[in-house]
GROMACS .gro file of C-alpha atoms in nm:
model
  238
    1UNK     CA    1  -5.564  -1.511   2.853
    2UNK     CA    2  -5.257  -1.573   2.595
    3UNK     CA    3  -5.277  -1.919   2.411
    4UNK     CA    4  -5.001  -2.191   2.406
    5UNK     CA    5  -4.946  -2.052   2.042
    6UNK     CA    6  -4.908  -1.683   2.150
    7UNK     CA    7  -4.689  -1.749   2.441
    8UNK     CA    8  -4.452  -1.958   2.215
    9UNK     CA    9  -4.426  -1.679   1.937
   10UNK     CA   10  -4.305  -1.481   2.177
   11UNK     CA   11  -3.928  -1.444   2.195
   12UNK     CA   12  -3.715  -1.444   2.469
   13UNK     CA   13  -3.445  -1.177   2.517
   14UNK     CA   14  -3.082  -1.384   2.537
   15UNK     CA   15  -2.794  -1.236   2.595
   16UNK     CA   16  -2.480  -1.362   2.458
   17UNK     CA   17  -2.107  -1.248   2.567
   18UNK     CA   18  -1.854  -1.232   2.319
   19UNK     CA   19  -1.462  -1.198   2.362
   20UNK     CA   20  -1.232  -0.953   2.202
   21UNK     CA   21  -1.009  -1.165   1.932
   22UNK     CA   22  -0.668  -1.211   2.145
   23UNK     CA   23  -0.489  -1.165   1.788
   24UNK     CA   24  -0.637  -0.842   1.660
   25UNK     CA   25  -0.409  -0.638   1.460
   26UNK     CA   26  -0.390  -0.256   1.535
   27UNK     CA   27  -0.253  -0.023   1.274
   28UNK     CA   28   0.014   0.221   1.398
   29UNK     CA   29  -0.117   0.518   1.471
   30UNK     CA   30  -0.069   0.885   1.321
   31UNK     CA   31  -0.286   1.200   1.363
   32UNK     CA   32  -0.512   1.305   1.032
   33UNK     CA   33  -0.300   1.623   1.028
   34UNK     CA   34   0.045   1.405   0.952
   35UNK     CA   35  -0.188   1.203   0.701
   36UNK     CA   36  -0.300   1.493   0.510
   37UNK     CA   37   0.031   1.664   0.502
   38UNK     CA   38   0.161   1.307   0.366
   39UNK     CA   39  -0.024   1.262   0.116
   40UNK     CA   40  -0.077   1.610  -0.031
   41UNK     CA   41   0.350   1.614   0.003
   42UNK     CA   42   0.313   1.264  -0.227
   43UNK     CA   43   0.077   1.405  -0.439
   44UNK     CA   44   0.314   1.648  -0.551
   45UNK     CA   45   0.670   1.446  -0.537
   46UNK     CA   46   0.502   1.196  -0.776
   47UNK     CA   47   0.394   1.425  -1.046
   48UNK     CA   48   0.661   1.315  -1.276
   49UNK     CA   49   0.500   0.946  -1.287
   50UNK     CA   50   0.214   1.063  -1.468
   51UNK     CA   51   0.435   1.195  -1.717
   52UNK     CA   52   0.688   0.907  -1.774
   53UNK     CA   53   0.372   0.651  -1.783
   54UNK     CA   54   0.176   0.853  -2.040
   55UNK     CA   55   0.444   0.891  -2.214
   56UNK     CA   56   0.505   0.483  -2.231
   57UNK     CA   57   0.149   0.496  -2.348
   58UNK     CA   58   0.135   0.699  -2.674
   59UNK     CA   59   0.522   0.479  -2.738
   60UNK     CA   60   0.286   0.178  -2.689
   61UNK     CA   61   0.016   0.340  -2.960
   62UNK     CA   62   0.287   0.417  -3.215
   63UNK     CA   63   0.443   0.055  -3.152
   64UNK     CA   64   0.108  -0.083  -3.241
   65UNK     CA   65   0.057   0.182  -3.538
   66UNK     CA   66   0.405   0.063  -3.674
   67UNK     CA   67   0.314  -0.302  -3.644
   68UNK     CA   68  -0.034  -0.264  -3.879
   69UNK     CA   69   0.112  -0.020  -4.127
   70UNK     CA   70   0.394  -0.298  -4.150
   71UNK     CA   71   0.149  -0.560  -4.190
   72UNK     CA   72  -0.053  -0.358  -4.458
   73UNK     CA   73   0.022  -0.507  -4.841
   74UNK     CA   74  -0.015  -0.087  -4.910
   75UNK     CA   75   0.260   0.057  -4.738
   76UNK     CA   76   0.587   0.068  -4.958
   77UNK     CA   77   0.790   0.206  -4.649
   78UNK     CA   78   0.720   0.054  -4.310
   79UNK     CA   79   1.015   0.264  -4.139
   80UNK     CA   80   0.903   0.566  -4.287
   81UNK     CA   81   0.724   0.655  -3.917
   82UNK     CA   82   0.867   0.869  -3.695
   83UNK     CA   83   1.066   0.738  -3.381
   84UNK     CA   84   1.001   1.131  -3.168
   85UNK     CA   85   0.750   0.959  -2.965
   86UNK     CA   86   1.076   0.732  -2.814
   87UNK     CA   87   1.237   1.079  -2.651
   88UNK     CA   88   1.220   1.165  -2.371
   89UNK     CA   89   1.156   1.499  -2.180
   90UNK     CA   90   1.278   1.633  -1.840
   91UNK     CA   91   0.952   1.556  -1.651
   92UNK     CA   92   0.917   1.184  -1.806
   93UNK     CA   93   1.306   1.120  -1.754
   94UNK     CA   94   1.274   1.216  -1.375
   95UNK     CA   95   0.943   1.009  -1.353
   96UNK     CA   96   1.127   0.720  -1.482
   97UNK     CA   97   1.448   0.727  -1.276
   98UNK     CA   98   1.155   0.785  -0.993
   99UNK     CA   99   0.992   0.456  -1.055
  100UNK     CA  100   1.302   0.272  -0.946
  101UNK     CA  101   1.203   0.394  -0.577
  102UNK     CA  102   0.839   0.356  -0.589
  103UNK     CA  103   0.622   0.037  -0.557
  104UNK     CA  104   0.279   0.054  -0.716
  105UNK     CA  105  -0.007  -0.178  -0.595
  106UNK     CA  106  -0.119  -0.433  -0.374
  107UNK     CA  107   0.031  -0.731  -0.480
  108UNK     CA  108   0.352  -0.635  -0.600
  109UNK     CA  109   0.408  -0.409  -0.170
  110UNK     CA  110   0.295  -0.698  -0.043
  111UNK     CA  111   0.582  -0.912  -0.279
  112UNK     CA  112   0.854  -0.631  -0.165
  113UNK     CA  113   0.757  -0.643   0.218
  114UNK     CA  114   0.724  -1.023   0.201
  115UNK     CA  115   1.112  -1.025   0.098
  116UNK     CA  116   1.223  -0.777   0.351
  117UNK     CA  117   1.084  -0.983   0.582
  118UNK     CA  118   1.338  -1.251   0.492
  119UNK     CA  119   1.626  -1.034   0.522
  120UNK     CA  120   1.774  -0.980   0.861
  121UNK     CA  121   1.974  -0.657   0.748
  122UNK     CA  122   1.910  -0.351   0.500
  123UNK     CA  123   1.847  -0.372   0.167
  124UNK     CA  124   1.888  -0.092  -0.130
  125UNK     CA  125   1.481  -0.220  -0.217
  126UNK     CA  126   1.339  -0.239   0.125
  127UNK     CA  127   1.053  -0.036   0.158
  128UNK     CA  128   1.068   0.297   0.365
  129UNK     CA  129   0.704   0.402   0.374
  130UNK     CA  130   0.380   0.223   0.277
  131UNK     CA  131   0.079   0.396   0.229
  132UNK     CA  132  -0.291   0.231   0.235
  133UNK     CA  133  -0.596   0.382   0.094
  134UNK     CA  134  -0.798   0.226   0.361
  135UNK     CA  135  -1.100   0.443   0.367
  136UNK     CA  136  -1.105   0.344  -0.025
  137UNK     CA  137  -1.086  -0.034  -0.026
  138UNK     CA  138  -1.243  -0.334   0.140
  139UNK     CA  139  -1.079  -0.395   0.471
  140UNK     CA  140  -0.972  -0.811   0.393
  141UNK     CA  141  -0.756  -0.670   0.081
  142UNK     CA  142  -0.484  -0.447   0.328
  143UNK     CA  143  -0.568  -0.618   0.642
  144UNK     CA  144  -0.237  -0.833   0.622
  145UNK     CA  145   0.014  -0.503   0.610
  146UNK     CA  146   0.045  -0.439   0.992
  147UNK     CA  147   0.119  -0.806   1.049
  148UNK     CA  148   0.350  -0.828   0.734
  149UNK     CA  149   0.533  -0.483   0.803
  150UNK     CA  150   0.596  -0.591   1.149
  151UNK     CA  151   0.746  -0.878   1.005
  152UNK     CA  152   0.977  -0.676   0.814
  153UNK     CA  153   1.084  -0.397   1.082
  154UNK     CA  154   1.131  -0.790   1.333
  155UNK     CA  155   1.342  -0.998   1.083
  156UNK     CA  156   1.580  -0.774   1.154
  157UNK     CA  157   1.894  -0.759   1.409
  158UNK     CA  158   1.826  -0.503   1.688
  159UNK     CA  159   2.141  -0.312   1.626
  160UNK     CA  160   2.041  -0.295   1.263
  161UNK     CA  161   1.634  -0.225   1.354
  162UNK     CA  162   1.733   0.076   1.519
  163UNK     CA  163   1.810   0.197   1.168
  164UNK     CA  164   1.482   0.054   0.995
  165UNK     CA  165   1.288   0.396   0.841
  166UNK     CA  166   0.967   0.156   0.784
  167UNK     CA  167   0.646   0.357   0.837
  168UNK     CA  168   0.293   0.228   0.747
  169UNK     CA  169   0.009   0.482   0.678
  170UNK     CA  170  -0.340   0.440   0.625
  171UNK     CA  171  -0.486   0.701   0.497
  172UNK     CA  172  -0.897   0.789   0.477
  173UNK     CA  173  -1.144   0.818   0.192
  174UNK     CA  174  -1.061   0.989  -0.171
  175UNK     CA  175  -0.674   0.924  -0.120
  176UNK     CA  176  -0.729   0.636  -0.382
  177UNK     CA  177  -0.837   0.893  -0.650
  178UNK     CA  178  -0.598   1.163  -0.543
  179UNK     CA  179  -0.297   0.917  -0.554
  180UNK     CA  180  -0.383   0.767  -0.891
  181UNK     CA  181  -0.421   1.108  -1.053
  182UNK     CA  182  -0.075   1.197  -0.918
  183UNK     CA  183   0.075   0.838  -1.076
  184UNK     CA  184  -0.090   0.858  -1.396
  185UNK     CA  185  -0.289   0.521  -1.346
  186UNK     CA  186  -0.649   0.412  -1.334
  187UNK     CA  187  -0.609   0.303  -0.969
  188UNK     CA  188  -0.382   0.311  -0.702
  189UNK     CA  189  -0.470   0.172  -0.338
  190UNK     CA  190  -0.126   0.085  -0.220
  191UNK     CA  191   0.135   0.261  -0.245
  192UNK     CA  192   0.550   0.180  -0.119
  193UNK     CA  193   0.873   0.409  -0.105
  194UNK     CA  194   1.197   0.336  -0.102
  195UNK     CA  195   1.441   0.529   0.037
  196UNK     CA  196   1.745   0.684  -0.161
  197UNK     CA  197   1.585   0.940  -0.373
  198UNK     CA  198   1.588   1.330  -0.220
  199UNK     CA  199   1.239   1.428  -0.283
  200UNK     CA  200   1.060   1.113  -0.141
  201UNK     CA  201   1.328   1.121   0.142
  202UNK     CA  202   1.201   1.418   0.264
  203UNK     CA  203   0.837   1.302   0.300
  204UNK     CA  204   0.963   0.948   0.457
  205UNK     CA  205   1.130   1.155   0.743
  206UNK     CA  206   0.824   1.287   0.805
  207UNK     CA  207   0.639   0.989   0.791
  208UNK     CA  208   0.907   0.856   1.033
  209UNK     CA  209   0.870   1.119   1.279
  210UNK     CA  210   0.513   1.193   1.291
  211UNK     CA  211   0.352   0.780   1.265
  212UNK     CA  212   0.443   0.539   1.521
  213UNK     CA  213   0.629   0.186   1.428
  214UNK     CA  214   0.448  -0.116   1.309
  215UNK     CA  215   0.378  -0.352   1.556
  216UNK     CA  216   0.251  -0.659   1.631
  217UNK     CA  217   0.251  -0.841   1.999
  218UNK     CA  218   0.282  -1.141   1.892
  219UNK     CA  219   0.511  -1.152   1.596
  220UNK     CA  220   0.867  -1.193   1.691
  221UNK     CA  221   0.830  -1.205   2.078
  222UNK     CA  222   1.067  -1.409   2.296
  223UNK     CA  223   0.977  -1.624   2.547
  224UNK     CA  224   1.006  -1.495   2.858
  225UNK     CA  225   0.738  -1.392   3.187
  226UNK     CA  226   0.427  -1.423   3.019
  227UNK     CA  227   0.219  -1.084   2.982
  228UNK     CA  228  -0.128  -1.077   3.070
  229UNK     CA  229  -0.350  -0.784   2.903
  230UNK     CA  230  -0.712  -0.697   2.959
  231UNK     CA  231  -0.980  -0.905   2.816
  232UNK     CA  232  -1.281  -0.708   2.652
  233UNK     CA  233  -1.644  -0.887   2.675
  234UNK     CA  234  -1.935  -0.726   2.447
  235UNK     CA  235  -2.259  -0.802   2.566
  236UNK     CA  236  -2.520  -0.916   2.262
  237UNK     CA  237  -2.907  -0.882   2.286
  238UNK     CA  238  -3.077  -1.188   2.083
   0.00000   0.00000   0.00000
């Protein structure tokens, strides 16, 4: 016979329903194929970054070199060092013209979408393409790019929409690494494109015909009939 104290340790199974969010966000959609070919395509086309921004690097090292022999009481001739490191070669030249159509990071694509989304017709810096390393960072840090380059693709006029390139990508696991090794920088988990320069133009068509627009239901909508979808219920076991 169970005692009072056994029957109370015992739990009892609930079961708890819980509703899909009504305002989930859905990235647009592309096939791992068009992913793959996108980024190995980038991978490429950005080469000359990694150039232009090493070479920044070593004139950053001579800069401070300059500055402490300057500073020494030894040195009779501070100008005496030599100013080669401030040329610059094909491949850094074409990374550095490049870098006017590419947006590095996070924060600063977020700060370029957020101001297309103010701007009701195209803009020389609007952004093209946007590519997230999703399968690289923590989902919270690029969850606000569908919503935000829906925003930008719905600010504007429908005649002028029509003409909107904007493509959003997330791409899986490694593309992080793969991406900063082709830039020349320690990390690189966002990356945007603008449109206007041949090489990248070629990869944004691509993007444009092989990923689906970003959208979001609810962002930009008119009011009208409303639209009733279906409602998804998960059944929990306490």
């Amino acid at each position: 016979m169970a005692t009072a104290r056994a029957v109370n340790d015992k739990r009892r199974q609930v079961f708890k329903h819980a509703l899909e969010k009504p305002y989930t966000t859905v990235w647009p959609s592309s096939s791992t194929e068009t992913q793959t070919e996108i980024l190995n395509d980038l991978c490429v086309a950005l080469h000359p970054l990694s150039s232009y921004f090493a070479h920044t690097r070593r004139v950053s090292k001579a800069q401070h070199r300059r500055t402490r022999r300057r500073t020494s009481k030894n040195n009779t001739n501070p100008t005496s060092i030599s100013t080669a490191h401030d040329q610059l070669s094909d491949p850094e030249l074409k990374g550095k013209k490049m870098l006017d159509f590419v947006c590095i990071g996070i924060n600063s694509t977020t700060r370029a979408l957020e101001r297309q989304a103010q701007r009701s017709t195209l803009h020389a810096n609007d952004l093209a393409l946007v590519i997230v390393c999703k399968g690289d960072v923590e989902p919270q840090l690029v969850a606000h790019f569908p919503g935000l380059a829906h925003a930008a693709r719905s600010a504007k006029n429908d005649s002028v929409r029509r003409e909107d390139k904007l493509r959003l990508v997330g791409v899986a696991a490694g593309a992080e690494q793969r991406l900063a090794q082709a830039v020349g920088q320690h990390r690189v988990s966002v990356l945007g494109i603008r449109a206007g320069h041949a090489e990248l133009d070629v990869i944004v068509e691509k993007a444009q015909s092989g990923c689906s627009v970003p959208s979001v239901p609810w962002i930009g909508i008119q009011r009208g009939d409303p639209v009733f979808h279906p409602v998804c219920v998960r059944e929990l076991q306490t």
